[in-house]
Amino acid sequence: MPPPPVPETVLALLLTLPLLASGAPPARDLYATHCASCHGTDRLGGTGPALLPENLGRVPRTAAQTVIRDGRKATQMPGFAGVLTDPEQASLVELIFSPLPEVPVWGEAQIRASHVIVTDPSRLGPKPDWKADPMNLFVVVESGSHHVTILDGDRFEPLHRFKSRFALHGGPKFSPDGRFVYFASRDGWISKFDLYSLQLVAEVRAGINTRNLAVSGDGRYVAVGNMLPHTMVLLDGVSLELLRVVPIADESGTSSRVSAVYDAPPRQSFILALKDLREVWEISYADDPPFHGRVHDYRDEGPPPTDRFPVRRIAVEDYLDDFFFDPEYENLIGAARDGKNGQVINLLVGRKIADVELPGLPHLASGITWPWHGTEVLATPNLEQPVVTVIDMHDWKTVKRIETLGPGFFMRSHEATPYAWVDVFSGPNRDSIHVIDKTSLEIVRTLRPEPGRTAAHVEFTRDGRYALLSIWEDDGAVLVYDAHTLEVVKRLPMDKPSGKYNVWNKISRSRGTSH
Ligand code: DHE
């Protein structure tokens, strides 16, 4: 008879024994030296995620050690093989799977106490304080030094540059008229900035470790998806005042991190994918919601939330880490990072209607769509495989897998250009950008803007004539390409410009960019 399996915790403890015997530094010292700068001294997250048992739900201990050893694809997490011995890695696994004596509470009282109005919204003037096309501004996030540059998209000259919160992540979101821009930092700060007067309007800390934010199609609400605590926070779109903390949990009390929250304007709702529950949530902000539903309050604090913002819960077959929508917001196309395939969830009928062939780690958050031979296709890069997958959105079949020089992170196009651009974000060819013909689905040019330096993330001007590309380095730059000749027309030095966002393309929901 085979011996009974050794439980994982016991196995991990056994692995750490040689460490104790060797006199190597204890796990908390190893953590302070190698992990704290990204994951926070308190393990509550920083530029990297929080490392607490409640946030590592889907990661078995053995997989956690593999991540420490080899790093994690599509993140900034490096591998520590050769730096930390096996027992040292195992002791770190033990540490991150042990609960904190006390996880800080971030509920209504804390959120309200953090709220500040920097500039009274009623005192803002009606017109911009500068001369440029307000619809053709770019908001550039410079993650190297935590700054934001506001760029005139006609002259390609900065109008303003300011210090942002630490580690902004995800796309900033705009008010429907394009005047205000909202940022989320990984440590939970939401900032509202007025592009006309170039000043902050309000700030609030909505969570300890935040995933992203969405602004409602009518501009009245801001939704914030959190990783810690397991909540979605609804804010007033004008003042950022707290309206509601929505706990994310099923009836059994199993709570979940939010994978992402997006606005679905035609449905007047926010759509959330969850990391630890096989469910998609739709939260209506319509004055007359088409459905009713309350949520279970696992936090056991205060009365259960009313259904002013009712929740519709859709069961799905797999966790969804990454997703996006068809242009009509009828279908959600999502995938788990560790899944075999993607799935299409129809939001009208509230169930899965198709599987899509998306192996590896498709990066659907940067998927784009365009009309193609009488149908509509979606194209997505892959964080793991050197491929762009093109899928027919009528029958959900793969039209083509375009081989690239390496895994890509961001893909972009514009209605007025025949090309789609995709980066090669990792590996030896991370200095390359492919230009794909949207009709033939062939790579027609591979650009190497600055050999040896990462080239990533493209965004087009309002009219699609120019494509702005990042040299993703601390002493990096934004390169302005003529989108027709594919020649550089201007170079603007910037500190690791991680993303750039054009006001018009975002508020008009151009099919070539993320929303
Ligand atoms: Fe992102 C967007 C998730 C790591 C830079 N990233 C997003 C979005 C999600 C997401 C769900 C869409 C939200 C939105 O725009 O509202 N990102 C994740 C991860 O799960 C992952 C892999 C692990 C993690 O650390 O959280 C991850 N992301 C990174 C990075 O390591 C990147 C390259 C550097 C960084 O700043 O942390 C990075 N992510 C970005 C950027 C966007 C983004 C620049 C916005 C893209 C856009 O153009 O809209």
JSON list of C-alpha atoms in Angstrom, two decimals, residues 78-185:
[
{"chain": "A", "resi": 78, "resn": "PRO", "atom": "CA", "xyz": [11.68, 38.24, -11.18]},
{"chain": "A", "resi": 79, "resn": "GLY", "atom": "CA", "xyz": [12.92, 34.70, -10.45]},
{"chain": "A", "resi": 80, "resn": "PHE", "atom": "CA", "xyz": [15.10, 34.18, -7.35]},
{"chain": "A", "resi": 81, "resn": "ALA", "atom": "CA", "xyz": [16.81, 30.93, -8.42]},
{"chain": "A", "resi": 82, "resn": "GLY", "atom": "CA", "xyz": [20.50, 31.42, -7.68]},
{"chain": "A", "resi": 83, "resn": "VAL", "atom": "CA", "xyz": [19.71, 34.19, -5.20]},
{"chain": "A", "resi": 84, "resn": "LEU", "atom": "CA", "xyz": [17.69, 32.19, -2.65]},
{"chain": "A", "resi": 85, "resn": "THR", "atom": "CA", "xyz": [18.25, 28.52, -1.84]},
{"chain": "A", "resi": 86, "resn": "ASP", "atom": "CA", "xyz": [15.36, 26.04, -1.99]},
{"chain": "A", "resi": 87, "resn": "PRO", "atom": "CA", "xyz": [14.88, 26.07, 1.80]},
{"chain": "A", "resi": 88, "resn": "GLU", "atom": "CA", "xyz": [14.98, 29.88, 1.79]},
{"chain": "A", "resi": 89, "resn": "GLN", "atom": "CA", "xyz": [12.29, 29.95, -0.90]},
{"chain": "A", "resi": 90, "resn": "ALA", "atom": "CA", "xyz": [10.24, 27.42, 1.10]},
{"chain": "A", "resi": 91, "resn": "SER", "atom": "CA", "xyz": [10.52, 29.54, 4.22]},
{"chain": "A", "resi": 92, "resn": "LEU", "atom": "CA", "xyz": [9.19, 32.51, 2.29]},
{"chain": "A", "resi": 93, "resn": "VAL", "atom": "CA", "xyz": [6.25, 30.40, 1.12]},
{"chain": "A", "resi": 94, "resn": "GLU", "atom": "CA", "xyz": [5.54, 29.57, 4.76]},
{"chain": "A", "resi": 95, "resn": "LEU", "atom": "CA", "xyz": [5.69, 33.22, 5.64]},
{"chain": "A", "resi": 96, "resn": "ILE", "atom": "CA", "xyz": [3.31, 34.45, 2.95]},
{"chain": "A", "resi": 97, "resn": "PHE", "atom": "CA", "xyz": [0.80, 31.70, 3.74]},
{"chain": "A", "resi": 98, "resn": "SER", "atom": "CA", "xyz": [0.73, 32.60, 7.42]},
{"chain": "A", "resi": 99, "resn": "PRO", "atom": "CA", "xyz": [-2.03, 35.02, 8.42]},
{"chain": "A", "resi": 100, "resn": "LEU", "atom": "CA", "xyz": [-1.16, 38.49, 9.64]},
{"chain": "A", "resi": 101, "resn": "PRO", "atom": "CA", "xyz": [-1.98, 38.97, 13.33]},
{"chain": "A", "resi": 102, "resn": "GLU", "atom": "CA", "xyz": [-4.42, 41.59, 12.12]},
{"chain": "A", "resi": 103, "resn": "VAL", "atom": "CA", "xyz": [-5.39, 42.57, 8.57]},
{"chain": "A", "resi": 104, "resn": "PRO", "atom": "CA", "xyz": [-6.21, 46.27, 8.55]},
{"chain": "A", "resi": 105, "resn": "VAL", "atom": "CA", "xyz": [-9.89, 46.98, 8.05]},
{"chain": "A", "resi": 106, "resn": "TRP", "atom": "CA", "xyz": [-10.73, 49.22, 5.13]},
{"chain": "A", "resi": 107, "resn": "GLY", "atom": "CA", "xyz": [-14.46, 49.77, 5.33]},
{"chain": "A", "resi": 108, "resn": "GLU", "atom": "CA", "xyz": [-16.86, 52.67, 5.20]},
{"chain": "A", "resi": 109, "resn": "ALA", "atom": "CA", "xyz": [-15.35, 54.62, 8.09]},
{"chain": "A", "resi": 110, "resn": "GLN", "atom": "CA", "xyz": [-11.79, 54.43, 6.74]},
{"chain": "A", "resi": 111, "resn": "ILE", "atom": "CA", "xyz": [-12.85, 55.31, 3.20]},
{"chain": "A", "resi": 112, "resn": "ARG", "atom": "CA", "xyz": [-14.90, 58.30, 4.34]},
{"chain": "A", "resi": 113, "resn": "ALA", "atom": "CA", "xyz": [-12.05, 59.53, 6.56]},
{"chain": "A", "resi": 114, "resn": "SER", "atom": "CA", "xyz": [-9.60, 59.43, 3.64]},
{"chain": "A", "resi": 115, "resn": "HIS", "atom": "CA", "xyz": [-11.79, 61.54, 1.33]},
{"chain": "A", "resi": 116, "resn": "VAL", "atom": "CA", "xyz": [-10.50, 65.00, 0.41]},
{"chain": "A", "resi": 117, "resn": "ILE", "atom": "CA", "xyz": [-11.90, 67.63, -1.90]},
{"chain": "A", "resi": 118, "resn": "VAL", "atom": "CA", "xyz": [-8.85, 69.41, -3.27]},
{"chain": "A", "resi": 119, "resn": "THR", "atom": "CA", "xyz": [-10.73, 71.85, -5.52]},
{"chain": "A", "resi": 120, "resn": "ASP", "atom": "CA", "xyz": [-14.41, 72.61, -5.05]},
{"chain": "A", "resi": 121, "resn": "PRO", "atom": "CA", "xyz": [-16.03, 71.19, -8.25]},
{"chain": "A", "resi": 122, "resn": "SER", "atom": "CA", "xyz": [-18.59, 74.04, -8.28]},
{"chain": "A", "resi": 123, "resn": "ARG", "atom": "CA", "xyz": [-15.76, 76.60, -8.65]},
{"chain": "A", "resi": 124, "resn": "LEU", "atom": "CA", "xyz": [-14.25, 75.11, -11.80]},
{"chain": "A", "resi": 125, "resn": "GLY", "atom": "CA", "xyz": [-14.41, 77.39, -14.85]},
{"chain": "A", "resi": 126, "resn": "PRO", "atom": "CA", "xyz": [-16.31, 76.31, -17.97]},
{"chain": "A", "resi": 127, "resn": "LYS", "atom": "CA", "xyz": [-13.39, 76.37, -20.43]},
{"chain": "A", "resi": 128, "resn": "PRO", "atom": "CA", "xyz": [-9.85, 75.01, -20.68]},
{"chain": "A", "resi": 129, "resn": "ASP", "atom": "CA", "xyz": [-7.06, 77.28, -19.36]},
{"chain": "A", "resi": 130, "resn": "TRP", "atom": "CA", "xyz": [-4.92, 76.37, -22.39]},
{"chain": "A", "resi": 131, "resn": "LYS", "atom": "CA", "xyz": [-5.15, 76.36, -26.19]},
{"chain": "A", "resi": 132, "resn": "ALA", "atom": "CA", "xyz": [-5.29, 72.89, -27.75]},
{"chain": "A", "resi": 133, "resn": "ASP", "atom": "CA", "xyz": [-7.94, 70.42, -28.91]},
{"chain": "A", "resi": 134, "resn": "PRO", "atom": "CA", "xyz": [-9.38, 69.06, -25.62]},
{"chain": "A", "resi": 135, "resn": "MET", "atom": "CA", "xyz": [-10.48, 65.93, -27.46]},
{"chain": "A", "resi": 136, "resn": "ASN", "atom": "CA", "xyz": [-6.98, 65.18, -28.70]},
{"chain": "A", "resi": 137, "resn": "LEU", "atom": "CA", "xyz": [-5.11, 65.29, -25.39]},
{"chain": "A", "resi": 138, "resn": "PHE", "atom": "CA", "xyz": [-3.08, 62.32, -24.23]},
{"chain": "A", "resi": 139, "resn": "VAL", "atom": "CA", "xyz": [-2.76, 61.38, -20.59]},
{"chain": "A", "resi": 140, "resn": "VAL", "atom": "CA", "xyz": [0.63, 59.66, -20.25]},
{"chain": "A", "resi": 141, "resn": "VAL", "atom": "CA", "xyz": [1.37, 57.65, -17.10]},
{"chain": "A", "resi": 142, "resn": "GLU", "atom": "CA", "xyz": [5.10, 57.74, -16.34]},
{"chain": "A", "resi": 143, "resn": "SER", "atom": "CA", "xyz": [5.49, 54.87, -13.92]},
{"chain": "A", "resi": 144, "resn": "GLY", "atom": "CA", "xyz": [9.27, 55.32, -13.56]},
{"chain": "A", "resi": 145, "resn": "SER", "atom": "CA", "xyz": [8.95, 58.38, -11.34]},
{"chain": "A", "resi": 146, "resn": "HIS", "atom": "CA", "xyz": [5.19, 58.22, -10.64]},
{"chain": "A", "resi": 147, "resn": "HIS", "atom": "CA", "xyz": [4.23, 61.21, -12.74]},
{"chain": "A", "resi": 148, "resn": "VAL", "atom": "CA", "xyz": [1.52, 61.98, -15.27]},
{"chain": "A", "resi": 149, "resn": "THR", "atom": "CA", "xyz": [2.07, 64.14, -18.36]},
{"chain": "A", "resi": 150, "resn": "ILE", "atom": "CA", "xyz": [-0.79, 65.81, -20.20]},
{"chain": "A", "resi": 151, "resn": "LEU", "atom": "CA", "xyz": [0.23, 66.00, -23.84]},
{"chain": "A", "resi": 152, "resn": "ASP", "atom": "CA", "xyz": [-1.21, 68.12, -26.63]},
{"chain": "A", "resi": 153, "resn": "GLY", "atom": "CA", "xyz": [-1.95, 65.51, -29.31]},
{"chain": "A", "resi": 154, "resn": "ASP", "atom": "CA", "xyz": [-1.63, 67.95, -32.25]},
{"chain": "A", "resi": 155, "resn": "ARG", "atom": "CA", "xyz": [1.71, 69.62, -31.43]},
{"chain": "A", "resi": 156, "resn": "PHE", "atom": "CA", "xyz": [3.02, 66.73, -29.32]},
{"chain": "A", "resi": 157, "resn": "GLU", "atom": "CA", "xyz": [4.08, 69.09, -26.56]},
{"chain": "A", "resi": 158, "resn": "PRO", "atom": "CA", "xyz": [3.45, 68.60, -22.84]},
{"chain": "A", "resi": 159, "resn": "LEU", "atom": "CA", "xyz": [0.84, 70.99, -21.40]},
{"chain": "A", "resi": 160, "resn": "HIS", "atom": "CA", "xyz": [1.44, 69.93, -17.82]},
{"chain": "A", "resi": 161, "resn": "ARG", "atom": "CA", "xyz": [3.23, 67.32, -15.68]},
{"chain": "A", "resi": 162, "resn": "PHE", "atom": "CA", "xyz": [2.38, 66.38, -12.09]},
{"chain": "A", "resi": 163, "resn": "LYS", "atom": "CA", "xyz": [3.29, 63.85, -9.41]},
{"chain": "A", "resi": 164, "resn": "SER", "atom": "CA", "xyz": [0.78, 61.02, -9.20]},
{"chain": "A", "resi": 165, "resn": "ARG", "atom": "CA", "xyz": [0.00, 58.60, -6.41]},
{"chain": "A", "resi": 166, "resn": "PHE", "atom": "CA", "xyz": [2.48, 55.72, -6.07]},
{"chain": "A", "resi": 167, "resn": "ALA", "atom": "CA", "xyz": [2.18, 52.96, -8.72]},
{"chain": "A", "resi": 168, "resn": "LEU", "atom": "CA", "xyz": [-0.81, 53.84, -10.87]},
{"chain": "A", "resi": 169, "resn": "HIS", "atom": "CA", "xyz": [-2.06, 50.74, -12.64]},
{"chain": "A", "resi": 170, "resn": "GLY", "atom": "CA", "xyz": [-4.67, 50.06, -15.33]},
{"chain": "A", "resi": 171, "resn": "GLY", "atom": "CA", "xyz": [-5.99, 52.61, -17.77]},
{"chain": "A", "resi": 172, "resn": "PRO", "atom": "CA", "xyz": [-7.08, 55.95, -16.34]},
{"chain": "A", "resi": 173, "resn": "LYS", "atom": "CA", "xyz": [-10.78, 56.50, -17.10]},
{"chain": "A", "resi": 174, "resn": "PHE", "atom": "CA", "xyz": [-12.49, 59.64, -18.40]},
{"chain": "A", "resi": 175, "resn": "SER", "atom": "CA", "xyz": [-15.78, 61.37, -17.64]},
{"chain": "A", "resi": 176, "resn": "PRO", "atom": "CA", "xyz": [-18.16, 61.05, -20.63]},
{"chain": "A", "resi": 177, "resn": "ASP", "atom": "CA", "xyz": [-17.39, 64.61, -21.81]},
{"chain": "A", "resi": 178, "resn": "GLY", "atom": "CA", "xyz": [-13.64, 63.97, -21.59]},
{"chain": "A", "resi": 179, "resn": "ARG", "atom": "CA", "xyz": [-13.02, 66.80, -19.12]},
{"chain": "A", "resi": 180, "resn": "PHE", "atom": "CA", "xyz": [-12.07, 64.76, -16.06]},
{"chain": "A", "resi": 181, "resn": "VAL", "atom": "CA", "xyz": [-9.70, 61.84, -15.74]},
{"chain": "A", "resi": 182, "resn": "TYR", "atom": "CA", "xyz": [-9.71, 59.32, -12.88]},
{"chain": "A", "resi": 183, "resn": "PHE", "atom": "CA", "xyz": [-6.67, 57.32, -11.77]},
{"chain": "A", "resi": 184, "resn": "ALA", "atom": "CA", "xyz": [-6.33, 54.27, -9.52]},
{"chain": "A", "resi": 185, "resn": "SER", "atom": "CA", "xyz": [-3.12, 53.40, -7.69]}
]
